[in-house]
Amino acid sequence: MFNKIIIGRFMPGNSWIHRLDARTKLIISILFIFVIFLATSVPAYLLAGLLTLVVIMMTGLGFKTFLRGIRPLLFLMLLTTFLQIFFVTTGTVLWQFGWIKVTTDGLINGAAIFVRFMLIIIFSTVLTLTTQPLEIADAMEALMKPLKRIGVPVAELALMISIALRFVPTLLDEAETIMNAQRARGVLFNEGHLIHRIKAFVPLLIPLFINAIKRAIELGDAMEARGYRGDTERTKYRVLTWQRQDTIAMAGFLLFVVILIGMKFIFG
Amino acid sequence: MATMIELKNVSYTYPEAETPALQDLSLTIDAGEWVAVIGHNGSGKSTLAKLLNYLLQPSAGEIRINGILAEPVNVWTIRDLVGMVFQNPDNQFVGATVADDVAFGLENRGIARDVMQQKVEQALRRVHMWKFAAREPARLSGGQKQRVAIASALVLAPQVLILDEATSMLDPKGRREMVQLVRELKQELGSALTVISITHDIEEAASANRVIVINDGSLIETGVPSVVFSDAKRLQSFGLDVPFAEQLKAKLAAKGVDVPDDYQTTEGMVNWIWQSISPK
């Protein structure tokens, strides 16, 4: 039941996008969310769509993968779109049934939200599909570094993130094992009414928690035995390297932002 | 030979425990020795391992590693001297990949990155895991994870390597590979590495130079495997197994076969049977 989760799944590959520094990809993905709101005209959306298309082609993973990434969120996207269409009441009325009105403004707003939503999701999917979770964690640490000055324990947070990521598959395996063990004893998961189902998860959760605590104690021992002191300056084995392609990607994205701003002035 | 580990009247009682886990333990281990510590569950073997690495502080008595007294001031020096491999392969894997895990101890010591890369490669080659450097722990077998754990300890160039039931959660194949690996390491590093393997596995203990038997927190006896294992009845009274060859000997003796008195390895037993049944 756990291998169906595709959010944040990494797809190995060796495309230009794959080889980009995780920091570049993270920064661009975050900025894209803000920048997309600059697009207010059809040509601007076309440009953003074109950029997204080019990025998808460059990952070499094929459209299907991305469409699959969108599918779980499709309901949410359509819901917001329809809400926009039916509840925006300004502009010319095209069709009316009782109190429900479809107006030109509503349609335009709905379409804009749908496109924005899709572009943002595709862009973040590019990040997670082409970057190992570990690298994303490293990139987050690098970007959090300035926060060290205001007393945020960045190194400790980074260690916690990397240990958490490392234990995700281990704990999923364990959950599966405990579930099967409890099934063998007659516990029925996913059957009966709501309260029943919730109760069935207790024999899964308690052993899982207790084992997690045991693991934490043993891991702590192993870390101390290997000289982890926490308070000292540590060096890093894994480093992110900024390459020429990162500068190119950043410059390209900047150009896109500048053109978008320009379009805002020209087309309104 | 120089003394590497010295325990003088060491006792340890866990907080909230009524009886001490270790009682008045005195023992010395020479540099370069390969010592196996055996004893049944709860006999205090793992407590001993944790004391040696200063993960626990003795309640009484003193411990010296390479002449350095185990006291709070020396804790990091002692952990530099003593490397440790624990029982559960999953719970001691800190790094997100094999290479990261081996590098963890070096990172803690602030080693420069280029030196670190060399050392990680060297350590992983030594345990035949360099091919797997970029693998995540979820994609390794138990035996492979334990080999990485050995590399993670060795990369810090310890003088003492403690294997705290390191093979107890492995399948027979992984177990044999581990024993073989320790043998290789001993051959390569010789007297530069002292190995203390705390174990349930009698075959593993039989590979050591010396066996220490612990029962209910006190030292029962210490000697070469052939002597310790020759008294099968006594071992069984402490809840311990006897090696296969000794079990066979006991069964043969029960059938009225006149078996040799002294300890036999499996090989020795094969030779003896061969000699006694083939026509003269």
Coordinates of C-alpha atoms in Angstrom, one line a residue:
Chain A
M1 CA 0.0 0.0 0.0
F2 CA 2.9 2.3 0.5
N3 CA 4.6 2.0 -2.9
K4 CA 1.8 3.9 -4.6
I5 CA 3.0 7.2 -3.1
I6 CA 4.5 9.1 -6.0
I7 CA 4.7 12.5 -4.5
G8 CA 8.4 13.4 -4.3
R9 CA 9.4 10.2 -6.1
F10 CA 12.8 10.5 -7.8
M11 CA 13.3 9.3 -11.3
P12 CA 17.0 8.6 -12.1
G13 CA 18.3 10.0 -15.3
N14 CA 21.2 11.9 -16.7
S15 CA 19.6 14.9 -18.4
W16 CA 20.9 18.5 -18.3
I17 CA 18.2 19.2 -15.7
H18 CA 19.2 16.1 -13.6
R19 CA 22.8 17.4 -13.5
L20 CA 21.8 20.9 -12.4
D21 CA 22.7 21.9 -8.8
A22 CA 19.9 21.2 -6.4
R23 CA 20.1 24.7 -5.1
T24 CA 19.5 26.1 -8.6
K25 CA 16.5 23.9 -9.1
L26 CA 15.1 24.7 -5.6
I27 CA 15.5 28.5 -6.0
I28 CA 14.0 28.4 -9.5
S29 CA 11.0 26.3 -8.4
I30 CA 10.3 28.6 -5.4
L31 CA 10.7 31.8 -7.5
F32 CA 8.5 30.4 -10.2
I33 CA 5.5 30.2 -7.8
F34 CA 5.8 33.9 -7.3
V35 CA 6.8 34.9 -10.8
I36 CA 3.8 33.1 -12.3
F37 CA 1.5 35.7 -10.7
L38 CA 3.2 38.3 -12.9
A39 CA 1.6 36.7 -15.9
T40 CA -1.7 38.4 -16.6
S41 CA -2.0 38.3 -20.4
V42 CA -2.4 35.5 -22.9
P43 CA 1.1 36.1 -24.4
A44 CA 2.6 35.9 -20.9
Y45 CA 0.8 32.6 -20.2
L46 CA 2.0 31.3 -23.6
L47 CA 5.5 32.2 -22.7
A48 CA 5.3 30.5 -19.3
G49 CA 3.7 27.5 -20.9
L50 CA 6.5 27.4 -23.5
L51 CA 9.2 27.5 -20.8
T52 CA 7.5 24.7 -18.9
L53 CA 7.2 22.7 -22.1
V54 CA 10.9 23.2 -22.8
V55 CA 11.8 22.2 -19.2
I56 CA 9.7 19.0 -19.5
M57 CA 11.4 18.1 -22.8
M58 CA 14.8 18.7 -21.2
T59 CA 14.2 16.3 -18.4
G60 CA 13.8 13.5 -20.9
L61 CA 11.2 11.8 -18.7
G62 CA 8.3 12.1 -21.1
F63 CA 4.9 13.9 -20.7
K64 CA 3.1 10.9 -19.2
T65 CA 5.2 11.0 -16.1
F66 CA 4.2 14.6 -15.5
L67 CA 0.5 14.0 -16.3
R68 CA 0.6 11.2 -13.7
G69 CA 2.0 13.7 -11.2
I70 CA -0.9 16.0 -11.9
R71 CA -3.7 13.5 -11.7
P72 CA -4.0 13.3 -7.9
L73 CA -4.4 17.1 -7.8
L74 CA -6.8 17.3 -10.8
F75 CA -9.9 17.3 -8.6
L76 CA -8.6 20.2 -6.5
M77 CA -7.7 22.1 -9.7
L78 CA -11.0 21.6 -11.3
L79 CA -12.9 22.5 -8.1
T80 CA -11.1 25.8 -7.8
T81 CA -11.6 26.5 -11.4
F82 CA -15.4 25.9 -11.3
L83 CA -15.7 27.9 -8.1
Q84 CA -14.1 30.8 -10.0
I85 CA -16.4 30.3 -13.0
F86 CA -19.6 30.2 -11.0
F87 CA -18.9 32.8 -8.3
V88 CA -17.3 35.6 -10.2
T89 CA -20.2 37.7 -11.2
T90 CA -18.6 40.7 -12.9
G91 CA -18.3 41.1 -16.7
T92 CA -20.8 40.2 -19.4
V93 CA -23.3 37.4 -18.5
L94 CA -23.1 34.6 -21.0
W95 CA -25.4 32.1 -19.5
Q96 CA -27.7 32.2 -16.5
F97 CA -29.7 29.5 -14.6
G98 CA -31.4 30.8 -11.5
W99 CA -28.7 32.4 -9.3
I100 CA -25.9 30.7 -11.2
K101 CA -24.2 33.0 -13.7
V102 CA -21.4 32.3 -16.1
T103 CA -19.6 35.5 -17.0
T104 CA -16.7 36.3 -19.3
D105 CA -14.6 37.4 -16.2
G106 CA -15.4 34.2 -14.5
L107 CA -14.2 32.2 -17.5
I108 CA -11.0 34.2 -17.8
N109 CA -10.3 33.9 -14.1
G110 CA -11.0 30.2 -14.1
A111 CA -8.8 29.6 -17.0
A112 CA -6.0 31.7 -15.5
I113 CA -6.1 29.8 -12.2
F114 CA -6.2 26.4 -13.9
V115 CA -3.1 27.3 -16.0
R116 CA -1.2 28.7 -13.0
F117 CA -2.0 25.7 -10.9
M118 CA -0.8 23.4 -13.6
L119 CA 2.4 25.2 -14.3
I120 CA 3.3 25.4 -10.6
I121 CA 2.6 21.7 -10.1
I122 CA 4.6 20.7 -13.2
F123 CA 7.5 22.9 -12.1
S124 CA 7.7 21.4 -8.6
T125 CA 7.3 17.9 -10.1
V126 CA 10.4 18.7 -12.2
L127 CA 12.3 19.4 -9.0
T128 CA 11.3 16.2 -7.2
L129 CA 11.5 14.0 -10.2
T130 CA 15.0 15.0 -11.2
T131 CA 16.6 15.6 -7.7
Q132 CA 17.4 13.0 -5.1
P133 CA 15.6 13.8 -1.8
L134 CA 19.1 14.0 -0.2
E135 CA 20.2 16.7 -2.5
I136 CA 17.0 18.6 -1.9
A137 CA 17.8 18.4 1.9
D138 CA 21.4 19.6 1.2
A139 CA 20.0 22.5 -0.9
M140 CA 17.6 23.4 1.9
E141 CA 20.5 23.5 4.3
A142 CA 22.5 25.7 2.0
L143 CA 19.6 28.1 1.6
M144 CA 18.9 28.1 5.3
K145 CA 22.5 29.0 6.2
P146 CA 21.9 32.7 6.6
L147 CA 19.4 31.9 9.4
K148 CA 22.3 30.6 11.5
R149 CA 23.0 34.3 12.4
I150 CA 19.7 34.6 14.1
G151 CA 20.3 31.5 16.1
V152 CA 18.6 28.8 14.0
P153 CA 20.5 25.5 14.5
V154 CA 20.9 24.9 10.8
A155 CA 23.5 22.1 11.1
E156 CA 21.3 20.1 13.5
L157 CA 18.2 20.6 11.4
A158 CA 20.1 19.4 8.4
L159 CA 21.3 16.3 10.2
M160 CA 17.7 15.7 11.4
I161 CA 16.3 16.0 7.9
S162 CA 19.0 13.7 6.5
I163 CA 18.4 11.0 9.2
A164 CA 14.6 11.3 8.7
L165 CA 15.0 10.8 5.0
R166 CA 17.3 7.8 5.5
F167 CA 14.8 6.2 7.8
V168 CA 11.7 6.6 5.6
P169 CA 12.2 3.4 3.7
T170 CA 13.3 1.5 6.8
L171 CA 10.2 2.6 8.7
L172 CA 7.9 1.9 5.8
D173 CA 9.3 -1.6 5.6
E174 CA 8.8 -2.0 9.3
A175 CA 5.2 -0.7 9.2
E176 CA 4.5 -3.3 6.4
T177 CA 6.0 -6.1 8.6
I178 CA 4.0 -5.1 11.7
M179 CA 0.8 -4.8 9.6
N180 CA 1.3 -8.3 8.2
A181 CA 2.1 -9.6 11.7
Q182 CA -1.1 -8.1 13.1
R183 CA -3.1 -9.3 10.1
A184 CA -1.8 -12.8 10.8
R185 CA -3.3 -12.4 14.3
G186 CA -6.7 -11.4 13.0
V187 CA -6.5 -7.6 12.9
L188 CA -8.6 -6.3 10.0
F189 CA -7.3 -3.0 8.5
N190 CA -9.4 -1.0 6.1
E191 CA -12.6 -2.8 7.0
G192 CA -15.7 -1.9 8.9
H193 CA -16.9 1.7 9.8
L194 CA -14.7 4.6 10.6
I195 CA -14.2 4.2 14.3
H196 CA -13.5 0.5 13.7
R197 CA -10.8 1.4 11.2
I198 CA -9.2 3.9 13.4
K199 CA -9.1 1.4 16.3
A200 CA -7.5 -1.2 14.0
F201 CA -4.5 1.1 13.6
V202 CA -3.6 1.2 17.3
P203 CA -1.8 -2.2 17.1
L204 CA 0.2 -0.9 14.2
L205 CA 1.1 2.5 15.7
I206 CA 2.2 1.6 19.2
P207 CA 4.8 -1.0 18.1
L208 CA 6.0 1.4 15.4
F209 CA 6.5 4.2 18.0
I210 CA 8.2 2.0 20.5
N211 CA 10.5 0.6 17.9
A212 CA 11.3 4.1 16.7
I213 CA 12.3 5.1 20.2
K214 CA 14.5 2.0 20.5
R215 CA 16.0 2.8 17.1
A216 CA 16.7 6.4 18.2
I217 CA 18.5 5.2 21.3
E218 CA 20.7 2.8 19.4
L219 CA 21.4 5.3 16.6
G220 CA 22.4 7.8 19.3
D221 CA 24.8 5.3 20.8
A222 CA 26.3 4.5 17.3
M223 CA 26.7 8.2 16.6
E224 CA 28.4 8.9 19.9
A225 CA 30.7 5.9 19.4
R226 CA 31.8 7.5 16.2
G227 CA 32.6 10.8 17.8
Y228 CA 29.5 12.9 17.2
R229 CA 29.6 15.7 19.7
G230 CA 27.1 18.1 18.2
D231 CA 28.7 21.2 19.6
T232 CA 31.8 21.1 17.4
E233 CA 32.4 22.4 13.9
R234 CA 31.9 19.5 11.5
T235 CA 33.2 19.2 7.9
K236 CA 31.0 18.0 5.1
Y237 CA 31.6 15.0 2.9
R238 CA 28.8 15.9 0.5
V239 CA 29.1 19.3 -1.1
L240 CA 27.1 20.9 -3.8
T241 CA 29.1 22.4 -6.6
W242 CA 27.9 25.4 -8.6
Q243 CA 28.7 24.8 -12.3
R244 CA 28.5 26.8 -15.4
Q245 CA 25.2 25.2 -16.3
D246 CA 23.7 26.5 -13.1
T247 CA 24.7 30.0 -14.1
I248 CA 23.2 29.5 -17.5
A249 CA 19.9 28.1 -16.0
M250 CA 19.7 31.0 -13.6
A251 CA 20.4 33.6 -16.3
G252 CA 17.8 31.9 -18.5
F253 CA 15.2 32.1 -15.7
L254 CA 16.1 35.7 -15.0
L255 CA 15.6 36.5 -18.7
F256 CA 12.2 34.9 -18.5
V257 CA 11.3 37.0 -15.5
V258 CA 12.4 40.2 -17.2
I259 CA 10.3 39.4 -20.3
L260 CA 7.3 38.6 -18.2
I261 CA 7.6 42.0 -16.4
G262 CA 8.0 43.6 -19.8
M263 CA 4.9 41.9 -21.1
K264 CA 3.0 43.1 -18.1
F265 CA 3.7 46.7 -19.2
I266 CA 2.9 46.0 -22.9
F267 CA -0.2 43.9 -22.6
G268 CA -1.4 45.0 -19.2
Chain B
M1 CA 53.3 -7.7 24.5
A2 CA 51.9 -4.3 25.4
T3 CA 48.6 -4.2 27.3
M4 CA 45.8 -2.5 25.4
I5 CA 42.8 -2.8 27.7
E6 CA 42.9 -3.1 31.4
L7 CA 39.9 -3.5 33.7
K8 CA 40.5 -3.3 37.5
N9 CA 37.6 -4.4 39.7
V10 CA 35.0 -2.9 37.4
S11 CA 31.4 -3.0 38.4
Y12 CA 28.4 -1.5 36.7
T13 CA 24.8 -1.2 37.9
Y14 CA 22.1 0.2 35.6
P15 CA 20.1 2.9 37.1
E16 CA 17.0 1.4 38.7
A17 CA 18.4 -2.1 38.5
E18 CA 18.7 -4.1 41.7
T19 CA 21.6 -6.4 40.8
P20 CA 24.7 -5.1 39.1
A21 CA 25.1 -6.0 35.4
L22 CA 28.9 -6.4 35.9
Q23 CA 30.6 -7.3 39.2
D24 CA 34.2 -6.9 40.1
L25 CA 35.5 -7.6 36.7
S26 CA 39.3 -7.6 36.3
L27 CA 40.9 -8.5 33.0
T28 CA 43.6 -7.4 30.6
I29 CA 43.7 -7.7 26.8
D30 CA 47.0 -7.3 25.0
A31 CA 47.5 -5.2 21.9
G32 CA 46.8 -7.2 18.7
E33 CA 44.8 -9.9 20.4
W34 CA 41.5 -11.2 19.0
V35 CA 39.3 -12.0 22.0
A36 CA 35.8 -13.4 21.9
V37 CA 33.5 -12.7 24.9
I38 CA 30.8 -15.3 25.3
G39 CA 27.9 -15.6 27.7
H40 CA 24.2 -16.1 27.7
N41 CA 21.6 -13.4 27.3
G42 CA 21.8 -10.8 30.0
S43 CA 25.2 -12.0 31.2
G44 CA 26.6 -8.5 30.9
K45 CA 28.5 -8.8 27.6
S46 CA 27.0 -5.8 25.9
T47 CA 27.4 -3.7 29.1
L48 CA 31.1 -4.6 28.9
A49 CA 31.3 -3.4 25.3
K50 CA 29.6 -0.1 26.2
L51 CA 32.0 0.4 29.1
L52 CA 35.0 -0.1 26.9
N53 CA 33.8 2.7 24.6
Y54 CA 32.8 4.9 27.4
L55 CA 29.2 4.9 26.4
L56 CA 28.7 3.9 30.0
Q57 CA 30.7 4.9 33.0
P58 CA 31.8 2.2 35.5
S59 CA 30.1 2.5 38.9
A60 CA 33.3 1.2 40.5
G61 CA 36.8 0.3 39.5
E62 CA 38.8 1.7 36.7
I63 CA 39.3 1.0 33.0
R64 CA 42.4 1.9 31.0
I65 CA 42.6 1.8 27.2
N66 CA 46.1 2.0 25.9
G67 CA 47.1 3.4 29.3
I68 CA 44.5 6.2 29.2
L69 CA 42.1 6.2 32.1
A70 CA 38.4 6.2 31.2
E71 CA 37.2 9.4 32.8
P72 CA 35.1 12.3 31.5
V73 CA 38.1 14.3 30.4
N74 CA 39.3 11.5 28.1
V75 CA 36.0 10.5 26.6
W76 CA 36.8 11.6 23.0
T77 CA 40.4 10.2 23.1
I78 CA 38.9 6.9 24.1
R79 CA 36.4 6.9 21.4
D80 CA 39.2 7.7 18.9
L81 CA 41.0 4.6 20.2
V82 CA 38.0 2.2 20.2
G83 CA 35.7 1.6 17.2
M84 CA 32.5 -0.2 17.6
V85 CA 30.1 -2.2 15.5
F86 CA 26.6 -2.8 17.0
Q87 CA 24.1 -5.5 16.7
N88 CA 21.3 -4.0 14.5
P89 CA 22.6 -3.2 11.0
D90 CA 19.7 -0.7 10.4
N91 CA 19.9 1.3 13.6
Q92 CA 23.6 2.3 13.4
F93 CA 23.5 3.5 9.8
V94 CA 23.6 7.2 10.1
G95 CA 24.4 8.3 6.6
A96 CA 22.0 8.5 3.7
T97 CA 24.3 6.5 1.5
V98 CA 27.1 4.1 2.1
A99 CA 29.8 6.7 1.5
D100 CA 28.1 9.3 3.7
D101 CA 27.9 6.7 6.5
V102 CA 31.6 6.0 6.4
A103 CA 32.4 9.7 6.2
F104 CA 30.2 10.5 9.3
G105 CA 33.0 9.8 11.9
L106 CA 35.5 11.8 9.8
E107 CA 33.0 14.7 9.6
N108 CA 32.7 14.7 13.3
R109 CA 36.5 15.1 13.6
G110 CA 36.6 18.0 11.1
I111 CA 38.8 16.2 8.5
A112 CA 39.3 18.1 5.3
R113 CA 37.1 16.9 2.4
D114 CA 39.8 15.7 0.0
V115 CA 41.4 13.6 2.8
M116 CA 38.0 12.3 3.7
Q117 CA 37.3 11.1 0.1
Q118 CA 40.5 9.1 0.0
K119 CA 39.9 7.6 3.4
V120 CA 36.3 6.7 2.6
E121 CA 37.4 4.9 -0.6
Q122 CA 40.2 3.1 1.2
A123 CA 37.9 1.9 4.0
L124 CA 35.2 0.8 1.6
R125 CA 37.7 -1.1 -0.6
R126 CA 39.0 -2.9 2.5
V127 CA 35.5 -4.3 3.3
H128 CA 34.8 -4.9 -0.5
M129 CA 32.0 -2.4 -0.5
W130 CA 33.4 0.4 -2.8
K131 CA 31.1 -0.7 -5.6
F132 CA 28.2 0.2 -3.4
A133 CA 29.4 3.6 -2.3
A134 CA 26.4 5.5 -3.7
R135 CA 23.8 3.0 -2.5
E136 CA 21.2 3.8 0.1
P137 CA 20.9 1.5 3.1
A138 CA 17.4 0.3 2.2
R139 CA 19.0 -1.4 -0.9
L140 CA 21.6 -3.3 1.1
S141 CA 21.5 -6.7 2.7
G142 CA 22.1 -7.1 6.5
G143 CA 25.6 -8.4 5.9
Q144 CA 26.5 -5.6 3.6
K145 CA 25.2 -3.0 6.1
Q146 CA 27.4 -4.6 8.8
R147 CA 30.4 -4.5 6.5
V148 CA 29.8 -0.8 6.0
A149 CA 29.6 -0.5 9.8
I150 CA 33.0 -2.1 10.0
A151 CA 34.3 0.3 7.4
S152 CA 32.8 3.3 9.3
A153 CA 34.7 2.2 12.4
L154 CA 37.9 1.4 10.6
V155 CA 38.1 4.7 8.7
L156 CA 38.9 6.3 12.1
A157 CA 41.9 4.1 12.5
P158 CA 41.0 2.7 15.9
Q159 CA 43.4 0.5 17.8
V160 CA 40.5 -1.6 19.2
L161 CA 37.5 -2.8 17.2
I162 CA 34.6 -4.0 19.3
L163 CA 32.0 -6.2 17.5
D164 CA 29.0 -6.1 19.9
E165 CA 27.0 -9.1 18.7
A166 CA 27.6 -7.8 15.2
T167 CA 26.6 -11.0 13.5
S168 CA 23.6 -11.9 15.6
M169 CA 21.0 -10.5 13.2
L170 CA 22.6 -11.9 10.1
D171 CA 21.9 -15.0 8.1
P172 CA 24.5 -17.8 8.1
K173 CA 26.0 -16.5 4.9
G174 CA 26.4 -12.9 6.2
R175 CA 27.8 -14.3 9.4
R176 CA 30.4 -16.4 7.7
E177 CA 31.4 -13.4 5.5
M178 CA 31.8 -11.2 8.6
V179 CA 34.0 -13.7 10.3
Q180 CA 36.1 -14.1 7.1
L181 CA 36.3 -10.3 6.9
V182 CA 37.6 -9.9 10.5
R183 CA 40.1 -12.7 9.7
E184 CA 41.3 -10.7 6.7
L185 CA 41.6 -7.5 8.7
K186 CA 43.5 -9.2 11.4
Q187 CA 45.9 -10.7 8.9
E188 CA 46.4 -7.3 7.2
L189 CA 46.7 -5.2 10.3
G190 CA 48.2 -7.8 12.6
S191 CA 49.1 -6.4 16.0
A192 CA 47.9 -2.9 15.1
L193 CA 44.4 -4.0 15.6
T194 CA 42.9 -5.5 18.7
V195 CA 39.5 -7.2 18.1
I196 CA 37.0 -7.9 20.8
S197 CA 34.0 -9.8 19.4
I198 CA 31.1 -10.2 21.7
T199 CA 29.1 -13.0 20.4
H200 CA 26.6 -15.8 20.7
D201 CA 28.0 -17.6 17.8
I202 CA 30.3 -20.4 19.0
E203 CA 31.9 -20.9 15.6
E204 CA 32.8 -17.2 15.6
A205 CA 34.2 -17.4 19.1
A206 CA 36.3 -20.5 18.0
S207 CA 38.1 -18.3 15.5
A208 CA 39.5 -16.0 18.2
N209 CA 42.8 -16.3 19.9
R210 CA 41.2 -16.2 23.3
V211 CA 37.8 -16.7 24.8
I212 CA 36.4 -15.0 27.8
V213 CA 33.3 -16.5 29.4
I214 CA 31.0 -14.2 31.4
N215 CA 28.1 -15.4 33.5
D216 CA 25.8 -13.2 35.4
G217 CA 28.1 -10.3 35.4
S218 CA 31.3 -12.0 36.5
L219 CA 34.2 -13.5 34.7
I220 CA 34.1 -17.3 34.7
E221 CA 37.1 -18.2 32.8
T222 CA 39.5 -17.1 30.1
G223 CA 41.6 -19.2 27.8
V224 CA 42.3 -20.4 24.3
P225 CA 39.2 -21.7 22.5
S226 CA 40.4 -25.3 22.5
V227 CA 40.7 -25.4 26.3
V228 CA 37.5 -23.5 27.0
F229 CA 35.4 -25.5 24.6
S230 CA 36.7 -28.9 25.7
D231 CA 34.6 -28.9 28.8
A232 CA 31.2 -29.1 27.1
K233 CA 29.2 -29.8 30.3
R234 CA 30.5 -26.8 32.0
L235 CA 29.7 -24.5 29.1
Q236 CA 26.2 -25.9 28.9
S237 CA 25.7 -25.2 32.6
F238 CA 26.2 -21.5 31.8
G239 CA 23.5 -21.7 29.1
L240 CA 26.0 -21.7 26.3
D241 CA 26.2 -23.8 23.1
V242 CA 29.1 -26.0 22.3
P243 CA 30.7 -26.2 18.9
F244 CA 29.3 -28.8 16.4
A245 CA 32.4 -31.1 16.7
E246 CA 32.0 -31.2 20.5
Q247 CA 28.3 -32.0 20.2
L248 CA 29.1 -34.8 17.8
K249 CA 31.7 -36.1 20.2
A250 CA 29.2 -36.2 23.1
K251 CA 26.7 -38.1 21.0
L252 CA 29.3 -40.6 19.9
A253 CA 30.4 -41.1 23.5
A254 CA 26.8 -41.7 24.5
K255 CA 26.7 -44.5 21.9
G256 CA 29.8 -46.0 23.5
V257 CA 32.4 -44.8 21.0
D258 CA 35.8 -44.1 22.5
V259 CA 36.3 -40.4 21.5
P260 CA 39.4 -38.3 22.1
D261 CA 39.3 -36.2 25.3
D262 CA 40.8 -33.0 24.1
Y263 CA 39.0 -30.3 22.1
Q264 CA 38.5 -30.9 18.4
T265 CA 37.8 -28.6 15.5
T266 CA 35.4 -29.8 12.8
E267 CA 38.4 -30.5 10.7
G268 CA 40.1 -32.4 13.6
M269 CA 37.0 -34.5 14.1
V270 CA 36.8 -35.4 10.4
N271 CA 40.4 -36.6 10.5
W272 CA 39.8 -38.5 13.7
I273 CA 36.7 -40.3 12.3
W274 CA 38.5 -41.0 9.1
Q275 CA 41.5 -42.5 10.9
S276 CA 39.4 -44.6 13.2
I277 CA 37.1 -46.2 10.7
S278 CA 39.4 -46.8 7.8
P279 CA 41.1 -50.2 7.9
K280 CA 44.6 -50.2 9.3

